[in-house]
Tab-separated table of N, CA, C and O in Angstrom:
chain	number	residue	atom	x	y	z
A	1	MET	N	23.993	-45.056	8.557
A	1	MET	CA	22.722	-45.323	7.923
A	1	MET	C	21.974	-43.983	8.077
A	1	MET	O	21.809	-43.682	9.231
A	2	MET	N	21.469	-43.590	7.065
A	2	MET	CA	20.838	-42.398	6.734
A	2	MET	C	19.501	-42.550	7.026
A	2	MET	O	18.582	-43.554	6.083
A	3	GLN	N	18.591	-41.881	7.829
A	3	GLN	CA	17.194	-41.815	7.781
A	3	GLN	C	16.584	-40.902	6.882
A	3	GLN	O	17.053	-39.728	6.709
A	4	GLN	N	15.460	-41.151	6.092
A	4	GLN	CA	14.484	-40.384	5.478
A	4	GLN	C	13.562	-39.527	6.328
A	4	GLN	O	13.120	-39.960	7.321
A	5	ILE	N	13.596	-38.287	5.595
A	5	ILE	CA	12.345	-37.445	6.472
A	5	ILE	C	11.197	-37.649	5.945
A	5	ILE	O	11.029	-37.532	4.622
A	6	THR	N	10.275	-37.979	6.802
A	6	THR	CA	8.961	-38.510	6.078
A	6	THR	C	8.118	-37.535	6.246
A	6	THR	O	8.197	-36.356	6.924
A	7	LEU	N	6.758	-37.597	5.917
A	7	LEU	CA	5.762	-36.464	5.724
A	7	LEU	C	5.342	-36.380	7.385
A	7	LEU	O	5.047	-35.053	7.646
A	8	GLN	N	5.347	-37.341	8.125
A	8	GLN	CA	4.767	-37.449	9.513
A	8	GLN	C	5.961	-36.099	10.059
A	8	GLN	O	5.504	-35.428	11.113
A	9	HIS	N	7.265	-36.544	10.087
A	9	HIS	CA	8.291	-35.493	10.665
A	9	HIS	C	7.891	-33.983	10.526
A	9	HIS	O	8.098	-33.134	11.305
A	10	ILE	N	7.656	-33.854	9.090
A	10	ILE	CA	7.430	-32.356	8.535
A	10	ILE	C	6.265	-31.916	9.202
A	10	ILE	O	6.336	-30.745	9.580
A	11	LEU	N	5.318	-32.567	9.203
A	11	LEU	CA	3.741	-32.450	9.826
A	11	LEU	C	3.926	-32.005	11.290
A	11	LEU	O	3.358	-31.066	11.783
A	12	LEU	N	4.931	-32.779	11.937
A	12	LEU	CA	5.285	-32.682	13.327
A	12	LEU	C	5.915	-31.371	13.519
A	12	LEU	O	5.650	-30.532	14.472
A	13	LEU	N	6.789	-31.053	12.812
A	13	LEU	CA	7.600	-29.688	12.809
A	13	LEU	C	6.522	-28.525	12.614
A	13	LEU	O	6.589	-27.525	13.252
A	14	SER	N	5.646	-28.703	11.694
A	14	SER	CA	4.806	-27.727	11.262
A	14	SER	C	3.634	-27.380	12.395
A	14	SER	O	3.324	-26.292	12.879
A	15	THR	N	3.323	-28.428	12.837
A	15	THR	CA	2.381	-28.522	14.091
A	15	THR	C	3.051	-27.706	15.156
A	15	THR	O	2.507	-26.885	15.957
A	16	ALA	N	4.305	-28.054	15.457
A	16	ALA	CA	4.889	-27.475	16.613
A	16	ALA	C	5.181	-26.109	16.346
A	16	ALA	O	5.090	-25.263	17.220
A	17	LEU	N	5.485	-25.723	15.346
A	17	LEU	CA	5.632	-24.283	14.844
A	17	LEU	C	4.254	-23.377	14.874
A	17	LEU	O	4.196	-22.395	15.493
A	18	PHE	N	3.416	-23.996	14.508
A	18	PHE	CA	1.784	-23.154	14.521
A	18	PHE	C	1.393	-23.137	15.895
A	18	PHE	O	0.867	-21.855	16.342
A	19	PHE	N	1.707	-24.149	17.079
A	19	PHE	CA	1.178	-23.859	18.427
A	19	PHE	C	2.147	-22.965	19.270
A	19	PHE	O	1.674	-22.244	20.076
A	20	ILE	N	3.274	-22.931	18.711
A	20	ILE	CA	4.270	-21.753	19.188
A	20	ILE	C	3.762	-20.418	18.945
A	20	ILE	O	3.812	-19.678	19.605
A	21	GLY	N	3.160	-20.250	17.603
A	21	GLY	CA	2.721	-19.162	17.047
A	21	GLY	C	1.512	-18.835	17.854
A	21	GLY	O	1.387	-17.573	18.216
A	22	VAL	N	0.526	-19.781	18.169
A	22	VAL	CA	-0.800	-19.514	18.771
A	22	VAL	C	-0.383	-19.321	20.117
A	22	VAL	O	-1.045	-18.390	20.919
A	23	PHE	N	0.593	-19.940	20.807
A	23	PHE	CA	1.011	-19.487	22.133
A	23	PHE	C	1.426	-18.067	22.350
A	23	PHE	O	0.833	-17.262	23.434
A	24	GLY	N	2.459	-17.745	21.496
A	24	GLY	CA	2.902	-16.271	21.588
A	24	GLY	C	1.659	-15.050	21.005
A	24	GLY	O	1.763	-14.096	21.751
A	25	LEU	N	0.810	-15.773	20.309
A	25	LEU	CA	-0.556	-14.588	19.918
A	25	LEU	C	-1.176	-14.437	21.015
A	25	LEU	O	-1.775	-13.175	21.199
A	26	LEU	N	-1.397	-15.466	21.888
A	26	LEU	CA	-2.417	-15.553	23.018
A	26	LEU	C	-1.830	-14.904	24.320
A	26	LEU	O	-2.266	-14.425	25.182
A	27	THR	N	-0.482	-15.056	24.334
A	27	THR	CA	0.119	-14.354	25.845
A	27	THR	C	1.222	-13.286	25.600
A	27	THR	O	1.326	-12.585	26.737
A	28	ARG	N	1.267	-12.570	24.417
A	28	ARG	CA	2.074	-11.322	24.176
A	28	ARG	C	1.235	-10.184	24.316
A	28	ARG	O	0.155	-10.293	23.674
A	29	ARG	N	1.633	-9.143	24.588
A	29	ARG	CA	1.043	-7.747	24.740
A	29	ARG	C	1.548	-6.867	23.920
A	29	ARG	O	1.094	-5.923	23.320
A	30	ASN	N	2.862	-7.209	23.334
A	30	ASN	CA	3.590	-6.321	22.496
A	30	ASN	C	3.105	-6.570	20.958
A	30	ASN	O	2.900	-7.688	20.630
A	31	MET	N	2.832	-5.495	20.249
A	31	MET	CA	2.241	-5.610	19.013
A	31	MET	C	3.369	-6.512	17.956
A	31	MET	O	2.729	-7.097	17.031
A	32	ILE	N	4.535	-5.932	18.179
A	32	ILE	CA	5.601	-6.494	17.094
A	32	ILE	C	5.498	-8.326	17.539
A	32	ILE	O	5.716	-8.926	16.639
A	33	ALA	N	5.413	-8.591	18.888
A	33	ALA	CA	5.461	-9.876	19.356
A	33	ALA	C	4.610	-10.788	18.482
A	33	ALA	O	4.665	-11.746	18.136
A	34	ILE	N	3.169	-9.947	18.500
A	34	ILE	CA	1.969	-10.574	18.097
A	34	ILE	C	2.128	-10.755	16.508
A	34	ILE	O	1.630	-11.736	16.070
A	35	LEU	N	2.626	-9.762	15.916
A	35	LEU	CA	2.900	-9.793	14.489
A	35	LEU	C	4.005	-11.199	14.176
A	35	LEU	O	3.778	-11.585	13.058
A	36	MET	N	4.905	-11.178	14.889
A	36	MET	CA	5.766	-12.368	14.746
A	36	MET	C	5.356	-13.640	14.852
A	36	MET	O	5.353	-14.617	14.045
A	37	SER	N	4.162	-13.664	15.926
A	37	SER	CA	3.686	-14.952	16.046
A	37	SER	C	2.688	-15.266	14.742
A	37	SER	O	2.434	-16.500	14.539
A	38	ILE	N	1.926	-14.116	14.443
A	38	ILE	CA	1.102	-14.622	13.217
A	38	ILE	C	2.055	-15.215	11.926
A	38	ILE	O	1.615	-16.084	11.324
A	39	GLU	N	3.165	-14.190	11.963
A	39	GLU	CA	3.995	-14.707	10.806
A	39	GLU	C	4.670	-16.295	10.884
A	39	GLU	O	4.777	-17.045	10.001
A	40	LEU	N	4.809	-16.841	12.074
A	40	LEU	CA	5.204	-18.188	12.598
A	40	LEU	C	4.057	-19.088	12.084
A	40	LEU	O	4.340	-20.048	11.561
A	41	MET	N	2.948	-18.803	12.466
A	41	MET	CA	1.791	-19.580	12.153
A	41	MET	C	1.547	-19.647	10.547
A	41	MET	O	1.241	-20.728	10.017
A	42	LEU	N	1.682	-18.427	9.711
A	42	LEU	CA	1.793	-18.483	8.278
A	42	LEU	C	2.773	-19.224	7.793
A	42	LEU	O	2.461	-20.155	6.898
A	43	ASN	N	3.901	-19.328	8.361
A	43	ASN	CA	4.802	-20.008	7.844
A	43	ASN	C	4.794	-21.501	8.052
A	43	ASN	O	5.204	-22.319	7.326
A	44	SER	N	4.072	-21.847	9.187
A	44	SER	CA	4.087	-23.486	9.344
A	44	SER	C	3.071	-23.906	8.491
A	44	SER	O	3.134	-24.827	7.883
A	45	VAL	N	1.906	-23.015	7.942
A	45	VAL	CA	1.210	-23.430	6.784
A	45	VAL	C	1.816	-23.708	5.550
A	45	VAL	O	1.545	-24.323	5.218
A	46	ASN	N	2.617	-22.635	5.510
A	46	ASN	CA	3.628	-22.860	4.170
A	46	ASN	C	4.265	-24.194	4.196
A	46	ASN	O	4.547	-24.693	3.061
A	47	ILE	N	4.877	-24.557	5.124
A	47	ILE	CA	5.549	-25.639	5.288
A	47	ILE	C	4.602	-26.874	5.071
A	47	ILE	O	4.972	-27.824	3.907
A	48	ASN	N	3.325	-26.761	5.333
A	48	ASN	CA	2.510	-27.983	5.202
A	48	ASN	C	2.219	-27.947	3.638
A	48	ASN	O	2.136	-28.985	2.961
A	49	PHE	N	1.646	-26.784	2.960
A	49	PHE	CA	1.774	-26.771	1.442
A	49	PHE	C	2.700	-27.493	0.784
A	49	PHE	O	2.520	-28.239	-0.109
A	50	VAL	N	3.804	-27.074	1.155
A	50	VAL	CA	5.124	-27.749	0.513
A	50	VAL	C	5.358	-29.048	0.602
A	50	VAL	O	5.734	-30.151	-0.159
A	51	ALA	N	5.085	-29.423	1.780
A	51	ALA	CA	5.332	-30.928	2.359
A	51	ALA	C	4.302	-31.803	1.702
A	51	ALA	O	4.521	-32.975	0.991
A	52	PHE	N	3.059	-31.061	1.748
A	52	PHE	CA	1.862	-32.045	0.818
A	52	PHE	C	2.178	-32.121	-0.599
A	52	PHE	O	1.788	-33.263	-1.213
A	53	ASN	N	2.434	-31.349	-1.077
A	53	ASN	CA	3.038	-31.070	-2.534
A	53	ASN	C	4.078	-31.947	-3.100
A	53	ASN	O	4.020	-32.974	-3.834
A	54	LYS	N	4.979	-32.387	-2.070
A	54	LYS	CA	6.404	-32.990	-2.377
A	54	LYS	C	5.824	-34.681	-2.388
A	54	LYS	O	6.567	-35.110	-3.146
A	55	TYR	N	5.058	-34.803	-1.121
A	55	TYR	CA	4.866	-36.246	-1.013
A	55	TYR	C	3.678	-36.829	-1.541
A	55	TYR	O	3.740	-38.042	-1.705
A	56	LEU	N	2.706	-36.068	-1.822
A	56	LEU	CA	1.308	-36.617	-2.289
A	56	LEU	C	1.366	-36.446	-3.929
A	56	LEU	O	0.686	-37.279	-4.599
A	57	TYR	N	1.835	-34.953	-4.686
A	57	TYR	CA	1.650	-34.889	-5.696
A	57	TYR	C	3.069	-34.127	-6.318
A	57	TYR	O	3.076	-33.121	-6.434
A	58	PRO	N	3.908	-35.039	-6.434
A	58	PRO	CA	5.301	-34.657	-6.743
A	58	PRO	C	5.450	-33.851	-8.052
A	58	PRO	O	6.194	-33.083	-8.541
A	59	GLU	N	4.590	-34.363	-8.927
A	59	GLU	CA	4.711	-33.832	-10.355
A	59	GLU	C	3.868	-32.641	-10.607
A	59	GLU	O	4.071	-32.036	-11.612
A	60	LYS	N	2.975	-32.067	-9.719
A	60	LYS	CA	2.595	-30.853	-9.718
A	60	LYS	C	2.953	-29.798	-8.785
A	60	LYS	O	3.815	-30.067	-7.949
A	61	LEU	N	2.728	-28.706	-9.123
A	61	LEU	CA	3.364	-27.324	-8.326
A	61	LEU	C	2.255	-26.698	-7.580
A	61	LEU	O	2.403	-25.405	-7.078
A	62	ASP	N	1.118	-27.374	-7.418
A	62	ASP	CA	0.049	-26.571	-6.742
A	62	ASP	C	0.355	-26.062	-4.991
A	62	ASP	O	0.121	-25.044	-4.969
A	63	GLY	N	1.259	-26.968	-4.704
A	63	GLY	CA	1.718	-26.424	-3.241
A	63	GLY	C	2.575	-25.141	-3.466
A	63	GLY	O	2.663	-24.287	-2.360
A	64	VAL	N	3.502	-25.307	-4.202
A	64	VAL	CA	4.341	-24.232	-4.435
A	64	VAL	C	3.743	-23.085	-4.541
A	64	VAL	O	4.058	-21.911	-4.245
A	65	PHE	N	2.632	-22.787	-5.431
A	65	PHE	CA	1.871	-21.627	-5.914
A	65	PHE	C	1.002	-21.116	-4.633
A	65	PHE	O	1.135	-20.186	-4.437
A	66	PHE	N	0.518	-22.236	-4.015
A	66	PHE	CA	0.131	-21.376	-2.683
A	66	PHE	C	0.870	-20.957	-1.872
A	66	PHE	O	0.741	-20.038	-0.928
A	67	PHE	N	2.153	-21.512	-1.818
A	67	PHE	CA	3.160	-21.100	-0.809
A	67	PHE	C	3.475	-19.695	-1.200
A	67	PHE	O	3.586	-18.684	-0.387
A	68	LEU	N	3.901	-19.398	-2.746
A	68	LEU	CA	4.076	-18.131	-3.058
A	68	LEU	C	2.960	-17.059	-2.723
A	68	LEU	O	3.194	-15.872	-2.331
A	69	PHE	N	1.605	-17.302	-3.036
A	69	PHE	CA	0.479	-16.637	-2.526
A	69	PHE	C	0.658	-16.333	-1.136
A	69	PHE	O	0.169	-15.227	-0.806
A	70	VAL	N	0.638	-17.216	-0.230
A	70	VAL	CA	0.744	-16.792	1.081
A	70	VAL	C	1.833	-16.002	1.593
A	70	VAL	O	1.979	-15.166	2.236
A	71	VAL	N	3.179	-16.119	0.783
A	71	VAL	CA	4.299	-15.224	1.364
A	71	VAL	C	3.911	-14.023	0.548
A	71	VAL	O	4.041	-12.918	1.593
A	72	THR	N	3.320	-13.833	-0.248
A	72	THR	CA	3.129	-12.343	-0.903
A	72	THR	C	1.881	-11.687	0.161
A	72	THR	O	2.126	-10.452	0.507
A	73	ILE	N	0.860	-12.391	0.566
A	73	ILE	CA	-0.088	-12.056	1.357
A	73	ILE	C	0.414	-11.782	2.676
A	73	ILE	O	0.050	-10.561	3.253
A	74	ALA	N	1.219	-12.429	3.256
A	74	ALA	CA	1.917	-12.515	4.612
A	74	ALA	C	2.865	-10.819	4.345
A	74	ALA	O	3.036	-10.195	5.519
A	75	ALA	N	3.593	-10.689	3.366
A	75	ALA	CA	4.398	-9.634	3.065
A	75	ALA	C	3.498	-8.204	3.209
A	75	ALA	O	3.836	-7.334	3.978
A	76	ALA	N	2.319	-8.410	2.290
A	76	ALA	CA	1.443	-7.163	2.462
A	76	ALA	C	0.996	-6.869	3.941
A	76	ALA	O	0.822	-5.903	4.300
A	77	GLU	N	0.498	-8.050	4.514
A	77	GLU	CA	0.176	-7.821	5.998
A	77	GLU	C	1.151	-7.114	6.980
A	77	GLU	O	0.670	-6.480	7.742
A	78	ALA	N	2.219	-7.743	6.791
A	78	ALA	CA	3.519	-7.387	7.686
A	78	ALA	C	3.427	-5.751	7.295
A	78	ALA	O	3.675	-5.112	8.219
A	79	ALA	N	3.681	-5.324	6.196
A	79	ALA	CA	3.882	-3.591	5.721
A	79	ALA	C	2.693	-2.994	6.393
A	79	ALA	O	2.957	-2.086	6.924
A	80	VAL	N	1.604	-3.494	6.393
A	80	VAL	CA	0.496	-2.590	6.611
A	80	VAL	C	0.296	-2.779	8.118
A	80	VAL	O	0.030	-1.542	9.016
A	81	ALA	N	0.725	-3.733	8.966
A	81	ALA	CA	0.713	-3.858	10.216
A	81	ALA	C	1.823	-2.966	11.065
A	81	ALA	O	1.548	-2.175	11.912
A	82	ILE	N	3.014	-3.205	10.693
A	82	ILE	CA	4.146	-2.397	10.825
A	82	ILE	C	3.823	-0.760	10.698
A	82	ILE	O	4.034	-0.027	11.435
A	83	ALA	N	3.159	-0.439	9.480
A	83	ALA	CA	2.709	1.186	9.276
A	83	ALA	C	1.619	1.624	10.609
A	83	ALA	O	1.908	2.543	11.072
A	84	ILE	N	0.765	0.514	10.909
A	84	ILE	CA	-0.104	0.900	11.889
A	84	ILE	C	0.478	1.018	13.420
A	84	ILE	O	0.435	1.956	13.989
A	85	ILE	N	1.548	-0.152	13.413
A	85	ILE	CA	2.347	0.194	14.718
A	85	ILE	C	3.126	1.278	15.023
A	85	ILE	O	3.292	1.865	16.167
A	86	ILE	N	3.637	1.749	13.830
A	86	ILE	CA	4.600	2.970	13.840
A	86	ILE	C	3.624	4.149	14.140
A	86	ILE	O	3.969	4.992	14.932
A	87	HIS	N	2.407	4.264	13.457
A	87	HIS	CA	1.534	5.314	13.812
A	87	HIS	C	1.275	5.572	15.040
A	87	HIS	O	1.097	6.383	15.715
A	88	LEU	N	0.593	4.030	15.962
A	88	LEU	CA	0.351	4.099	17.099
A	88	LEU	C	1.530	4.564	18.096
A	88	LEU	O	1.408	5.158	19.126
A	89	TYR	N	2.845	4.059	17.890
A	89	TYR	CA	3.992	4.504	18.640
A	89	TYR	C	4.044	6.030	18.701
A	89	TYR	O	4.488	6.448	19.565
A	90	ARG	N	4.105	6.597	17.294
A	90	ARG	CA	4.315	7.995	17.400
A	90	ARG	C	3.146	8.877	17.913
A	90	ARG	O	3.627	9.768	18.604
A	91	TYR	N	1.990	8.256	17.901
A	91	TYR	CA	0.985	8.965	18.846
A	91	TYR	C	0.699	8.910	20.123
A	91	TYR	O	0.711	9.577	21.195
A	92	GLN	N	1.291	7.242	20.628
A	92	GLN	CA	1.166	7.229	22.175
A	92	GLN	C	2.486	6.827	22.874
A	92	GLN	O	2.417	6.621	23.963
A	93	GLN	N	3.696	6.441	22.118
A	93	GLN	CA	5.023	6.408	22.740
A	93	GLN	C	4.886	5.153	23.386
A	93	GLN	O	5.891	4.876	24.176
A	94	GLN	N	3.970	4.090	22.931
A	94	GLN	CA	4.080	2.741	23.259
A	94	GLN	C	3.249	1.890	22.461
A	94	GLN	O	2.491	2.294	21.964
A	95	ILE	N	3.440	0.381	22.483
A	95	ILE	CA	2.543	-0.539	21.671
A	95	ILE	C	2.258	-1.474	22.193
A	95	ILE	O	1.956	-2.821	21.733
A	96	ASP	N	1.713	-1.156	23.559
A	96	ASP	CA	1.115	-2.316	24.381
A	96	ASP	C	-0.295	-2.480	23.888
A	96	ASP	O	-1.118	-1.528	23.676
A	97	VAL	N	-0.601	-3.609	23.784
A	97	VAL	CA	-2.376	-3.948	23.004
A	97	VAL	C	-3.271	-3.420	24.097
A	97	VAL	O	-4.299	-2.864	23.554
A	98	ALA	N	-3.024	-3.777	25.304
A	98	ALA	CA	-4.193	-3.284	26.459
A	98	ALA	C	-4.236	-1.949	26.404
A	98	ALA	O	-5.323	-1.351	26.557
A	99	GLU	N	-3.361	-0.997	26.241
A	99	GLU	CA	-3.074	0.387	26.361
A	99	GLU	C	-3.818	0.986	25.305
A	99	GLU	O	-4.379	1.943	24.937
A	100	THR	N	-3.753	0.151	23.815
A	100	THR	CA	-4.166	0.750	22.804
A	100	THR	C	-5.711	0.547	22.487
A	100	THR	O	-6.191	1.412	22.169
A	101	GLU	N	-6.166	-0.450	23.367
A	101	GLU	CA	-7.669	-0.459	23.435
A	101	GLU	C	-8.338	0.742	24.091
A	101	GLU	O	-9.312	1.125	23.844
A	102	LYS	N	-7.498	1.309	25.090
A	102	LYS	CA	-8.161	2.427	25.839
A	102	LYS	C	-7.784	3.888	25.058
A	102	LYS	O	-8.072	4.917	25.617
A	103	MET	N	-7.248	3.577	24.019
A	103	MET	CA	-6.703	5.037	23.371
A	103	MET	C	-7.744	5.748	22.858
A	103	MET	O	-8.781	4.958	22.305
A	104	GLN	N	-7.967	7.285	23.033
A	104	GLN	CA	-8.909	8.132	22.541
A	104	GLN	C	-8.018	9.001	21.677
A	104	GLN	O	-7.094	9.696	21.659
A	105	TYR	N	-8.719	9.173	20.400
A	105	TYR	CA	-8.374	9.963	19.435
A	105	TYR	C	-8.757	11.315	19.654
A	105	TYR	O	-9.704	11.704	19.983
């Protein structure tokens, strides 16, 4: 007998991913790990958009459009963040957040 995946299951998964991202954001010192944590949090929000769209309004595509918007913004954010991280690494030879705060140009 197959069980159906309910909205509660998807929300539980999304909540777990979001708090894993928050934990990574608060505990990591490496800028790449922080960026990955932010992306994980954004993806958990995307899961929510698609899940609520599927279970509450299956005839509309509002959740899918929000998903596409968030993915586009996340891609732009990642490109800018990686460019900043590469610049800092070239200048300072490391990407530790604590050391970057002390940096003098």
